[in-house]
Short mmCIF file of C-alpha atoms and ligand atoms in Angstrom, two decimals:
data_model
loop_
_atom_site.label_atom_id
_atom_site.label_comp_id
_atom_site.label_asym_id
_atom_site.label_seq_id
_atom_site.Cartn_x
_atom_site.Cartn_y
_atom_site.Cartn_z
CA UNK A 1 -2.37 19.24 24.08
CA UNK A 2 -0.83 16.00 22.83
CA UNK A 3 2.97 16.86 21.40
CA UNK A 4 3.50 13.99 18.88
CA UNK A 5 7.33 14.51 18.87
CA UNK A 6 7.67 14.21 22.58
CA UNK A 7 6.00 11.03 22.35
CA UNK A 8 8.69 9.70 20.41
CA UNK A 9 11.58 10.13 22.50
CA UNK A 10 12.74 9.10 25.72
CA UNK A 11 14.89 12.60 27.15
CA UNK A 12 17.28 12.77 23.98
CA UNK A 13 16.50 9.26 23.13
CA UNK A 14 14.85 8.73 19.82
CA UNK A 15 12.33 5.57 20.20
CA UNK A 16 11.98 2.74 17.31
CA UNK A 17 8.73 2.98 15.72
CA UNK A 18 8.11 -1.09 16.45
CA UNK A 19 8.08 0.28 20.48
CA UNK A 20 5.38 3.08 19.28
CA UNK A 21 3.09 0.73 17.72
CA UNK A 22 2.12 -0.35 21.37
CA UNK A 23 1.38 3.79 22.38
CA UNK A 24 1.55 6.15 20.08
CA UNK A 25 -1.54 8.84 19.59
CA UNK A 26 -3.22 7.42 22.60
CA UNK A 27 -3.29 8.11 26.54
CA UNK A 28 -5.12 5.73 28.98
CA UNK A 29 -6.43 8.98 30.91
CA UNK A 30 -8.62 9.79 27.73
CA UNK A 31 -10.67 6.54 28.23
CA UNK A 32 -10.66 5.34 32.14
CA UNK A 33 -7.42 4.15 32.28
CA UNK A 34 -8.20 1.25 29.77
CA UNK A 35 -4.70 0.26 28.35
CA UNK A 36 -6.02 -0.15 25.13
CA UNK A 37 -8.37 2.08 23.29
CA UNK A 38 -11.93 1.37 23.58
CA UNK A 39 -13.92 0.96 20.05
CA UNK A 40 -16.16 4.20 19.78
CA UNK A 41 -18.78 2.37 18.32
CA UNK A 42 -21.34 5.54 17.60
CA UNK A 43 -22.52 7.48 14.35
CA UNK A 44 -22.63 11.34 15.63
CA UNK A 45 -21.13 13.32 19.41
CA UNK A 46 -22.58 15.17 21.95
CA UNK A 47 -21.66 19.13 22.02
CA UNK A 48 -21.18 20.69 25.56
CA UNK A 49 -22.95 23.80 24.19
CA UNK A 50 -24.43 25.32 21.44
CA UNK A 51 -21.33 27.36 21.04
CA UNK A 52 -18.90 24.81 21.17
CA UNK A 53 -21.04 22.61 18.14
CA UNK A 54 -20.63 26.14 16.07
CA UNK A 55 -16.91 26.28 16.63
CA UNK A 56 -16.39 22.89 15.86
CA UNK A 57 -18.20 23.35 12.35
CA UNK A 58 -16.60 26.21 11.49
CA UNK A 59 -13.05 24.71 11.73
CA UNK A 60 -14.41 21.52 10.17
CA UNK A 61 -15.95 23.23 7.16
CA UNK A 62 -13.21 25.98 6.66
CA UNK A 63 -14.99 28.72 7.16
CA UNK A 64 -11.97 29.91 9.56
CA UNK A 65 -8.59 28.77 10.38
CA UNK A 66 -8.08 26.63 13.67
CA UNK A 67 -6.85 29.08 16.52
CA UNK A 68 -3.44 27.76 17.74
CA UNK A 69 -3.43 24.89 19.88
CA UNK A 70 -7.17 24.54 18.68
CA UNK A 71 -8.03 20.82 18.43
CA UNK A 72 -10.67 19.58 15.69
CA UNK A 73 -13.94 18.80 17.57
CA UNK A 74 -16.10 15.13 16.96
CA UNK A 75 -18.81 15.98 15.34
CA UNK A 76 -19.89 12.95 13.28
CA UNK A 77 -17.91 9.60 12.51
CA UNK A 78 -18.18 10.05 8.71
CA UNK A 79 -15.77 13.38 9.78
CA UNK A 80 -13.90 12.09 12.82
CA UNK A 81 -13.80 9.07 15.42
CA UNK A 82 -11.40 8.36 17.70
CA UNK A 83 -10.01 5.28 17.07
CA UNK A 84 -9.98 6.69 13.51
CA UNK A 85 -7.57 9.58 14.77
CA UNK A 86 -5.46 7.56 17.19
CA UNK A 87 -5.12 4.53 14.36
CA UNK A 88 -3.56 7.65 12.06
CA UNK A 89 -1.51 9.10 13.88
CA UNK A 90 -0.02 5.84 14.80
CA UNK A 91 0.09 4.50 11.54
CA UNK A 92 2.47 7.68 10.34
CA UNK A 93 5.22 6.71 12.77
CA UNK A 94 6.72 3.92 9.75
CA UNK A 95 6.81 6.34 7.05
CA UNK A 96 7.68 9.10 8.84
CA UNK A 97 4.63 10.99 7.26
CA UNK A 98 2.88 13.96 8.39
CA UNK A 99 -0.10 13.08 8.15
CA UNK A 100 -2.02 10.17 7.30
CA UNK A 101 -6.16 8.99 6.06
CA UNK A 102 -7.78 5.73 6.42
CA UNK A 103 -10.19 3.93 4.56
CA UNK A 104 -12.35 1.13 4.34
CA UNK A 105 -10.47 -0.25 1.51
CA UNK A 106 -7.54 0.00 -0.65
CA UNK A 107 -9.44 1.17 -3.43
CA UNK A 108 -11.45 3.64 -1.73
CA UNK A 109 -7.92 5.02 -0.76
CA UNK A 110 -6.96 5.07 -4.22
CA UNK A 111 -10.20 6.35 -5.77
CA UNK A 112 -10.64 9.08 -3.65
CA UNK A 113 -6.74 10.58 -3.84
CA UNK A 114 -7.04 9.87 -7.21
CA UNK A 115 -10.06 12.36 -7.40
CA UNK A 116 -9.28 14.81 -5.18
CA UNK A 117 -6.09 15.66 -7.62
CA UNK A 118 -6.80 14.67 -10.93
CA UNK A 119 -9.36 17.13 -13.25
CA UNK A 120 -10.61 16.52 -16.87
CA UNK A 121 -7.79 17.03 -19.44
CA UNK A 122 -5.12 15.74 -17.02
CA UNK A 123 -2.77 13.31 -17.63
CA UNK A 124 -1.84 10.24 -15.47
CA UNK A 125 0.80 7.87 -16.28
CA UNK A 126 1.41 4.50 -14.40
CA UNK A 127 3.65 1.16 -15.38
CA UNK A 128 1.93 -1.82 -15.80
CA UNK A 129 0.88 -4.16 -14.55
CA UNK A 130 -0.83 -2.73 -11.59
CA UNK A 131 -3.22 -4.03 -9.69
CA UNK A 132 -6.87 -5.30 -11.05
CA UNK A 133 -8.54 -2.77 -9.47
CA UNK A 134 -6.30 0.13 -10.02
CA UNK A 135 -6.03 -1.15 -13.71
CA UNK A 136 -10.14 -0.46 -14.05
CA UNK A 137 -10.30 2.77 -12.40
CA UNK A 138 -7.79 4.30 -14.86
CA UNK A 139 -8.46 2.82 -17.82
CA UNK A 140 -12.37 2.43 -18.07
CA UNK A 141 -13.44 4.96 -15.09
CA UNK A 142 -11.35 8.19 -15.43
CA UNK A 143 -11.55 8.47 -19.12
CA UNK A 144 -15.33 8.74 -18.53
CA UNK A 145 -14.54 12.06 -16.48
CA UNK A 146 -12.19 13.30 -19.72
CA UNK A 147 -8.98 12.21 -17.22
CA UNK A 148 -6.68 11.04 -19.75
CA UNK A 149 -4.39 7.66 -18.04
CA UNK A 150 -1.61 6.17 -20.12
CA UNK A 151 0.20 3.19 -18.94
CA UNK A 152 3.45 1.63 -19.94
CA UNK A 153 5.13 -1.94 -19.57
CA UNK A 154 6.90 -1.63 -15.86
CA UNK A 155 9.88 -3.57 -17.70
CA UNK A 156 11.12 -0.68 -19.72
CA UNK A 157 11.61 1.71 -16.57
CA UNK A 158 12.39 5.18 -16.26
CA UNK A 159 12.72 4.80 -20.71
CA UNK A 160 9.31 3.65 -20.66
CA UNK A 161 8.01 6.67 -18.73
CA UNK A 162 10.04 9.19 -20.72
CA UNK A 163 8.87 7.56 -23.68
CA UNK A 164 4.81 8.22 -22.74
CA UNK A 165 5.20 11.41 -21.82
CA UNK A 166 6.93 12.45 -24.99
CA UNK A 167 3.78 12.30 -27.01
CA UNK A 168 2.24 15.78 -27.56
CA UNK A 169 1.64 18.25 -24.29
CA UNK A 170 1.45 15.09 -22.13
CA UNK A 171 4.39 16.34 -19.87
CA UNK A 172 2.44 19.71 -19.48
CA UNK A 173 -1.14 18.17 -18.84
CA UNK A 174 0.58 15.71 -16.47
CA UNK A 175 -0.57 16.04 -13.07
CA UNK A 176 -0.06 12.18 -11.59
CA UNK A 177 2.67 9.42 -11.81
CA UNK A 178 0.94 6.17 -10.37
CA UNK A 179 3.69 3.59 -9.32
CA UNK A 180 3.07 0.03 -8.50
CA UNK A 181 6.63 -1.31 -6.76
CA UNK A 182 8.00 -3.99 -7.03
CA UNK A 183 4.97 -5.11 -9.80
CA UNK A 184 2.74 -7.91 -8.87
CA UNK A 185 3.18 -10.56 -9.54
CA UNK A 186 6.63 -10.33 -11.47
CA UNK A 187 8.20 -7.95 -8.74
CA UNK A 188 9.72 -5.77 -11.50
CA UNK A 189 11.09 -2.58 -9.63
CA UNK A 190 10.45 1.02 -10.76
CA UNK A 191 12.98 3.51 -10.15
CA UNK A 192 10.68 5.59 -7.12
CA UNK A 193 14.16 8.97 -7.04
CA UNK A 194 14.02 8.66 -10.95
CA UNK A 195 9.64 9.47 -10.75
CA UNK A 196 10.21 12.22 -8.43
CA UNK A 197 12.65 13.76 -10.28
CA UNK A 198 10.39 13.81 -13.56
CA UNK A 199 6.88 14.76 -11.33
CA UNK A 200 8.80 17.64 -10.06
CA UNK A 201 9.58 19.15 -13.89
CA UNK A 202 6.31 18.37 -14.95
CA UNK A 203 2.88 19.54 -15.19
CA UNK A 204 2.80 23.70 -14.94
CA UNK A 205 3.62 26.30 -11.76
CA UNK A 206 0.09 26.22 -10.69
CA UNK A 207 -0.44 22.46 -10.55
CA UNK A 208 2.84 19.88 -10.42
CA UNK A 209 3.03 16.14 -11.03
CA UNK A 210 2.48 14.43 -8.40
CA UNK A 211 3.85 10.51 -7.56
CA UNK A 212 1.98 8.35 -5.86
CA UNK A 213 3.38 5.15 -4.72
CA UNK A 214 1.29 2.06 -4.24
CA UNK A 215 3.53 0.63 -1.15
CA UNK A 216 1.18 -2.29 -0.82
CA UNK A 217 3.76 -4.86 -1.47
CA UNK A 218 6.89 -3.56 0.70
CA UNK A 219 5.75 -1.39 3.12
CA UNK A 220 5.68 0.05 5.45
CA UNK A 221 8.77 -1.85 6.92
CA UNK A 222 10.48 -2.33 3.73
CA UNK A 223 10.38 0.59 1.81
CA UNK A 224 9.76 4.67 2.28
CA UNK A 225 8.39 6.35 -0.69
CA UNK A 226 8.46 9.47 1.01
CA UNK A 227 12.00 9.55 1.87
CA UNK A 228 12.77 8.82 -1.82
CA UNK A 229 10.95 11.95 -2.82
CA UNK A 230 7.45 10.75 -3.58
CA UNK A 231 4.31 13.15 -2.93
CA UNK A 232 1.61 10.81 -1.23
CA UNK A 233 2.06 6.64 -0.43
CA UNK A 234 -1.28 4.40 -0.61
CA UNK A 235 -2.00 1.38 1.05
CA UNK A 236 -3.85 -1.91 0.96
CA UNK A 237 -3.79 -1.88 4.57
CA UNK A 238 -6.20 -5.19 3.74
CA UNK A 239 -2.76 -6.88 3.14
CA UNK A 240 0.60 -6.89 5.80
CA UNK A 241 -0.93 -4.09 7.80
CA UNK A 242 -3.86 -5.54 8.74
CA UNK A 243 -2.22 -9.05 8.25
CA UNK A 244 -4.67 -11.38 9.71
CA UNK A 245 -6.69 -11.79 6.33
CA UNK A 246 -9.68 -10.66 8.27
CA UNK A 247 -10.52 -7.23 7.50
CA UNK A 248 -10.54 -4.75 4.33
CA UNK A 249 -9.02 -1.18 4.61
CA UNK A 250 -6.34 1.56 2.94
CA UNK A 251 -4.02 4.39 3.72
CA UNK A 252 -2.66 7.64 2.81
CA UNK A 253 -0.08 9.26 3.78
CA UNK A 254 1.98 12.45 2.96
CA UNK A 255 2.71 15.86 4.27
CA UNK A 256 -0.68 17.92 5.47
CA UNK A 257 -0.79 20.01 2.74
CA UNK A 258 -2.24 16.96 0.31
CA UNK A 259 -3.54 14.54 3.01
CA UNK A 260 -6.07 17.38 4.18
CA UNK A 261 -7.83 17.98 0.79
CA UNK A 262 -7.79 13.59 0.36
CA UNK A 263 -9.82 13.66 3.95
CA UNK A 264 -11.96 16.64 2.09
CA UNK A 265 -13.13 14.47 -0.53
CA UNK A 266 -13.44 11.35 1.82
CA UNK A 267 -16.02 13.07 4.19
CA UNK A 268 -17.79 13.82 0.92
CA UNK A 269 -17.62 10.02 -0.76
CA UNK A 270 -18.21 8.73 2.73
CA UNK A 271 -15.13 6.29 2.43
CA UNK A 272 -13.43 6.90 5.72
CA UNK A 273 -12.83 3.56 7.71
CA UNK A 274 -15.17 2.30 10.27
CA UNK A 275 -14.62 2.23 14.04
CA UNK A 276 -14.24 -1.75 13.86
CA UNK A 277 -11.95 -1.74 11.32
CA UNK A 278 -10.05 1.39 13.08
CA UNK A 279 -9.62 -0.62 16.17
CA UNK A 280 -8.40 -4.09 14.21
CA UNK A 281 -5.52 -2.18 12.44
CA UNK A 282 -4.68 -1.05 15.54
CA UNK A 283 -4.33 -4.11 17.22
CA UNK A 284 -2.39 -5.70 14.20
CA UNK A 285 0.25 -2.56 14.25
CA UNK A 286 1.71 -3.99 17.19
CA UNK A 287 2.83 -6.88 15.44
CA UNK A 288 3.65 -5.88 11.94
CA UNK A 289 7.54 -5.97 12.57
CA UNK A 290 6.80 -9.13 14.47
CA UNK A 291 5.34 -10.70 11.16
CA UNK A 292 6.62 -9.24 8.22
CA UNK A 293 10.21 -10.04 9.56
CA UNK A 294 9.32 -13.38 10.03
CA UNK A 295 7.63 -13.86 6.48
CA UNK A 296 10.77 -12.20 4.85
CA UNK A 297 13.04 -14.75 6.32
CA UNK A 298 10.59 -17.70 5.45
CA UNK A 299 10.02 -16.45 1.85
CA UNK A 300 14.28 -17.15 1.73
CA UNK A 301 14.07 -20.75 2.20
CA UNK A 302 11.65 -21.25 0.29
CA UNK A 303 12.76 -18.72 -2.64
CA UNK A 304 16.05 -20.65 -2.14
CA UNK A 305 14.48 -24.18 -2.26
CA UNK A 306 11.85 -23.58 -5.27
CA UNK A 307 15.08 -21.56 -7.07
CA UNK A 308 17.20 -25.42 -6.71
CA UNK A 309 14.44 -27.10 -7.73
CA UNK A 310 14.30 -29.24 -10.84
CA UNK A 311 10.74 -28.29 -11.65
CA UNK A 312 10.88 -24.99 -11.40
CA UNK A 313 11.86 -22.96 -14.36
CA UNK A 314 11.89 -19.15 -13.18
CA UNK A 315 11.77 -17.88 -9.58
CA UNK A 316 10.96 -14.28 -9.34
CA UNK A 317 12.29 -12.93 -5.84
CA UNK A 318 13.65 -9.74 -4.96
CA UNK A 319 16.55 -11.38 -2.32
CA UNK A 320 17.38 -13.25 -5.69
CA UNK A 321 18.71 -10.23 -7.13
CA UNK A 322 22.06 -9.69 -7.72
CA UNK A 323 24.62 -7.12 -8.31
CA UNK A 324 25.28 -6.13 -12.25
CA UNK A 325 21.87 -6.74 -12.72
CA UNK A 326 20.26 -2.96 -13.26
CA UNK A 327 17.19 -3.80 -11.24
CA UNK A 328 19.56 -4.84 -8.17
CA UNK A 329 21.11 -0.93 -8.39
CA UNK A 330 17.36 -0.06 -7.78
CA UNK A 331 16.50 -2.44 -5.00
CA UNK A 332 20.09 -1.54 -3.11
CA UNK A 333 18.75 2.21 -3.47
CA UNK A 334 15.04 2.10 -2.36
CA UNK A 335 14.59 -1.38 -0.63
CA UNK A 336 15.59 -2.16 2.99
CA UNK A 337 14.31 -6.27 2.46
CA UNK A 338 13.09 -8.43 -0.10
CA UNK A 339 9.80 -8.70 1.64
CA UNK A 340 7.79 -12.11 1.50
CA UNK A 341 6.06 -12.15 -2.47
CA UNK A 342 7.53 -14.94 -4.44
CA UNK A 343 6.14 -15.47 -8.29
CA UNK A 344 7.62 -18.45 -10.24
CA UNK A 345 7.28 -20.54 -13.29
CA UNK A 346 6.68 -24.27 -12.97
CA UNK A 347 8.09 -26.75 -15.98
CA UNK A 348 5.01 -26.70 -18.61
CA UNK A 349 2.37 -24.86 -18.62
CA UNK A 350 -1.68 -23.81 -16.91
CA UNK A 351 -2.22 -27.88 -16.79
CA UNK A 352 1.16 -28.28 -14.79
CA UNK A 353 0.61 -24.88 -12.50
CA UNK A 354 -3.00 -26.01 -11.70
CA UNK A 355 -1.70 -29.87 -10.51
CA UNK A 356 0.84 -28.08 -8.43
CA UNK A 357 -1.82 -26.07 -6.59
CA UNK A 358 -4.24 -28.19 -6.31
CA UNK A 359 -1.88 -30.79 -4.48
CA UNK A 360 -1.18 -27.57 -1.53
CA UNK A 361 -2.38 -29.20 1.43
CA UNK A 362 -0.73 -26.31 4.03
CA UNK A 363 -0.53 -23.80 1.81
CA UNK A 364 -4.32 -22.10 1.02
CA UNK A 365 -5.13 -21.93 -2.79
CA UNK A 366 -6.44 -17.82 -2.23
CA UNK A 367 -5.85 -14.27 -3.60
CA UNK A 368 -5.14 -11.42 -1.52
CA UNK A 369 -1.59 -11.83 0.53
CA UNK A 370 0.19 -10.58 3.69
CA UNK A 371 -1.27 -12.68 5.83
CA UNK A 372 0.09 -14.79 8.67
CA UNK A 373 -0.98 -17.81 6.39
CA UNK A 374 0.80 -18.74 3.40
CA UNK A 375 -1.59 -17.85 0.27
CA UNK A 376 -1.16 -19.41 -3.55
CA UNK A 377 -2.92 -18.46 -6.57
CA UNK A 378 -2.54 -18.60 -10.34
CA UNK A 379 -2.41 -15.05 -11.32
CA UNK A 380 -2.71 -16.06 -15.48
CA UNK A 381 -6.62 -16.82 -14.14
CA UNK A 382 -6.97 -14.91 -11.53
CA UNK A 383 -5.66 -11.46 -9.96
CA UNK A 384 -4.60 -10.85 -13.44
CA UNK A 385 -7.70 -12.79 -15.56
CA UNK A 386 -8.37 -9.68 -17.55
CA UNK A 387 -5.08 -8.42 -18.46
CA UNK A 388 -5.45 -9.12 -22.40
CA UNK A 389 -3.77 -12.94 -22.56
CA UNK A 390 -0.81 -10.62 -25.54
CA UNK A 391 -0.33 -8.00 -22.88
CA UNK A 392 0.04 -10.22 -20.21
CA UNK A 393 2.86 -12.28 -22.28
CA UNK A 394 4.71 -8.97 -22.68
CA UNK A 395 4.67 -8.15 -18.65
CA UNK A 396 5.84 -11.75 -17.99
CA UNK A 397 2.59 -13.69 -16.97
CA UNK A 398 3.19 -16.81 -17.64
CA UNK A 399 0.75 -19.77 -18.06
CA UNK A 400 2.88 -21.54 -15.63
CA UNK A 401 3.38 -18.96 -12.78
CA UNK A 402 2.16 -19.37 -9.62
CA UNK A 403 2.75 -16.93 -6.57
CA UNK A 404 2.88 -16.90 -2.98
CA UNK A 405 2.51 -15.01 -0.27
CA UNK A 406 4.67 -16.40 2.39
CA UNK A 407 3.19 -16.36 6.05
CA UNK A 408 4.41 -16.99 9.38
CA UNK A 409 4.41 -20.95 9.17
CA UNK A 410 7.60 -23.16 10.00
CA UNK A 411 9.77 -23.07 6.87
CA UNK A 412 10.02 -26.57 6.97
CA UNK A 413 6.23 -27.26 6.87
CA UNK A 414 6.27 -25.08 3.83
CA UNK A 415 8.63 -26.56 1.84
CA UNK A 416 7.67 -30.00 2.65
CA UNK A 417 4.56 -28.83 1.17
CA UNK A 418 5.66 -27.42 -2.16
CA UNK A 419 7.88 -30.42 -2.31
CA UNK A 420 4.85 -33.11 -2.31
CA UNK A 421 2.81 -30.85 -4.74
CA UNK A 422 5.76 -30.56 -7.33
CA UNK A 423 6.21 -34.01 -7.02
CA UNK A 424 2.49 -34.07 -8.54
CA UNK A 425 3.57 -31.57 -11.58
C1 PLP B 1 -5.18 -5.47 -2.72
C2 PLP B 1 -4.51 -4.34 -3.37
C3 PLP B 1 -5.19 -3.14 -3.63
C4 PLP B 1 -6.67 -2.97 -3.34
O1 PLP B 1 -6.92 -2.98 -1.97
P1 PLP B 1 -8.33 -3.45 -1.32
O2 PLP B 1 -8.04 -3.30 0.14
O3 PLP B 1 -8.59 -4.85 -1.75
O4 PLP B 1 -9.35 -2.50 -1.80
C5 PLP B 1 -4.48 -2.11 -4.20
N1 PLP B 1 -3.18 -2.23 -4.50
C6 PLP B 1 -2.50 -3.36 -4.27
C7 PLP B 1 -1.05 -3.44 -4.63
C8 PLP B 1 -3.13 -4.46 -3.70
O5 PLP B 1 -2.45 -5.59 -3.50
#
């Protein structure tokens, strides 16, 4: 049988996970020798025997435990594929996780953990803003199912959190702390040891808080929920992960004992991730150190250039932080790099932010980010259109903010860019 942690050292040598991404979960001898692992491109498997298709269903349905060293058998690909199960296992090495599940989106990640924990008179609490998405599914789809989800402003913290939970037998009923960080697009950071701490003295014996951190933005390079103390981490792996603004897919990760039941309900709602898509993500692992290290250091000069600039009002970066400030105690504590999402505020206001990106020539006017191409977008309009326009004030959308996601361009190119469009503002 395979032994993941062997596979990660070298005698007593502990290997980097950037020289896994090229290895790890798969063996040429399973496939021919190929050197990379072929796309299983087929809906159901062929059993050896009878026998062996009625062992393989019992372990998959639980009707007994696996024997030891018993692997699960394919069966079907909305259970099991292999590139599935090699992409997982390789996508754990960043987080350190146990045990991860992939999906064909972000939001079918986030739907189905969300229902395989949360039951009618629960309570789930999240800071806002989060993303579009996310923001729909908890405040127009769960109350349908009697799930009751409160959100607060990101900007007051931890206070903000204490302060929702306060209200009646919230902290008893709570079974789920949501966290967005840092916040798109304002990159406000949330306290991830402070939510742990509260999760794990709430709800009741039988059924704690959970936290569940949306690590779309920083991770997996940048920051490690799980090491902080969170429960499960969720992924966009549409965004850096897959990083090529070509496919749509999601994670999530934890220890066994809550990835299992999440892979439960996703054999159920069918929202496991394709064999195409498996074998994409695998092929952009191997460069996500490769390209979010180089985005990080271009979103500097250009952070640094927009932050000089005589047009620009506000520039919201996380390498901008700086010490005093309470928000830099957080990022020192929970952030390894600033990552590559830069929101800022031109002089004026919509009419002025429009010019500006209209005038991009380089950098594409888009939503979605982590790409190897620099993306621009007005979130007042668009990711955040139906935030109400007096909520969005109070989280900080401006009329004039714009953000970007920096990509793997020459520095240079991009600020020359941003330069000729502000000149237009
Ligand atoms: C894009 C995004 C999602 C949704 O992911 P999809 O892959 O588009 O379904 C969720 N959370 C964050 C932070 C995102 O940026």
């Amino acid at each position: 049988m395979w032994d993941k942690e062997k596979k990660k050292h070298i005698g007593d040598h502990e290997v980097k996970p950037e020289s896994l991404m090229m290895s790890y979960g798969y063996a040429p001898e399973w496939s021919e020798g190929a050197a990379k692992p072929p796309i299983f491109q087929t809906s159901t498997f062929v059993f050896e025997s009878a026998e062996a298709g009625k062992a393989f269903f019992e372990v998959a349905y639980g009707l007994r435990e696996k024997k030891p060293a018993e692997m699960s058998g394919l069966i079907y690909s909305r259970l099991n594929n292999p590139g599935l199960e090699i992409l997982e296992d390789r996508l754990t090495v960043w987080d350190c996780a146990e045990e991860a599940a992939v999906f064909e989106s972000g939001m079918a990640a986030i739907s189905t953990t969300v229902f395989t924990f949360l039951r009618p008179r629960d309570v789930l609490v999240f800071p806002e803003p989060v993303y579009g998405g996310t923001e729909y599914l908890f405040h127009e789809v769960l109350p349908q199912f009697g799930i009751e989800a409160v959100g607060f402003p990101a900007v007051e913290g931890i206070e903000g959190l204490e302060r929702v939970l306060g209200e009646g037998d919230r902290r008893k009923r709570l079974r789920m702390i949501f966290v967005e960080t840092p916040a798109n697009p304002t990159n406000v950071l949330m306290d991830i040891e402070a939510c742990a701490r509260i999760a794990a003295e709430s709800g009741d014996d039988e059924r704690r808080a959970l936290l569940v951190v949306d690590n779309t933005f920083l991770g997996p390079l940048f920051q490690h929920p799980l090491k902080l103390g969170a429960d499960l981490v969720l992924y966009s792996l549409t965004k850096y992960v897959g990083g090529h603004s070509d496919l749509i897919a999601g994670g999530c990760l934890g220890p066994t004992e809550l990835v299992e039941p999440v892979k439960v309900t996703r054999t159920i709602f069918g929202t496991m991730a394709g064999p195409w898509t498996s074998w994409l993500l695998l092929r952009s692992l191997e460069t996500l150190k490769l390209r979010m290290t180089s985005e990080m250091k271009n979103a500097r000069y250009v952070a640094d250039f927009l932050a000089d600039h005589p047009k620009v009002e506000r520039v919201h970066y996380l390498g901008h932080l700086e010490e005093g400030d309470p928000q830099f105690e957080i990022y020192r504590k929970q952030c390894v790099g600033p990552g590559a999402m830069i929101s800022f505020e031109v002089r004026g206001g919509e009419a002025e932010a429009f010019r500006l990106l209209n005038a991009l020539k380089l950098i594409k006017l888009a939503v979605s980010l982590g790409g190897t191409e620099s993306l621009a977008e007005h979130p007042g309009t668009m990711t955040h259109a139906d935030v109400p326009p007096e909520d969005r004030m109070h989280i900080g959308i401006t009329p004039s903010m714009v953000r970007i996601s920096v990509g793997i361009e020459h520095p240079d190119d991009l600020i020359a860019d941003l330069e000729q469009a502000l000149e237009k503002v």
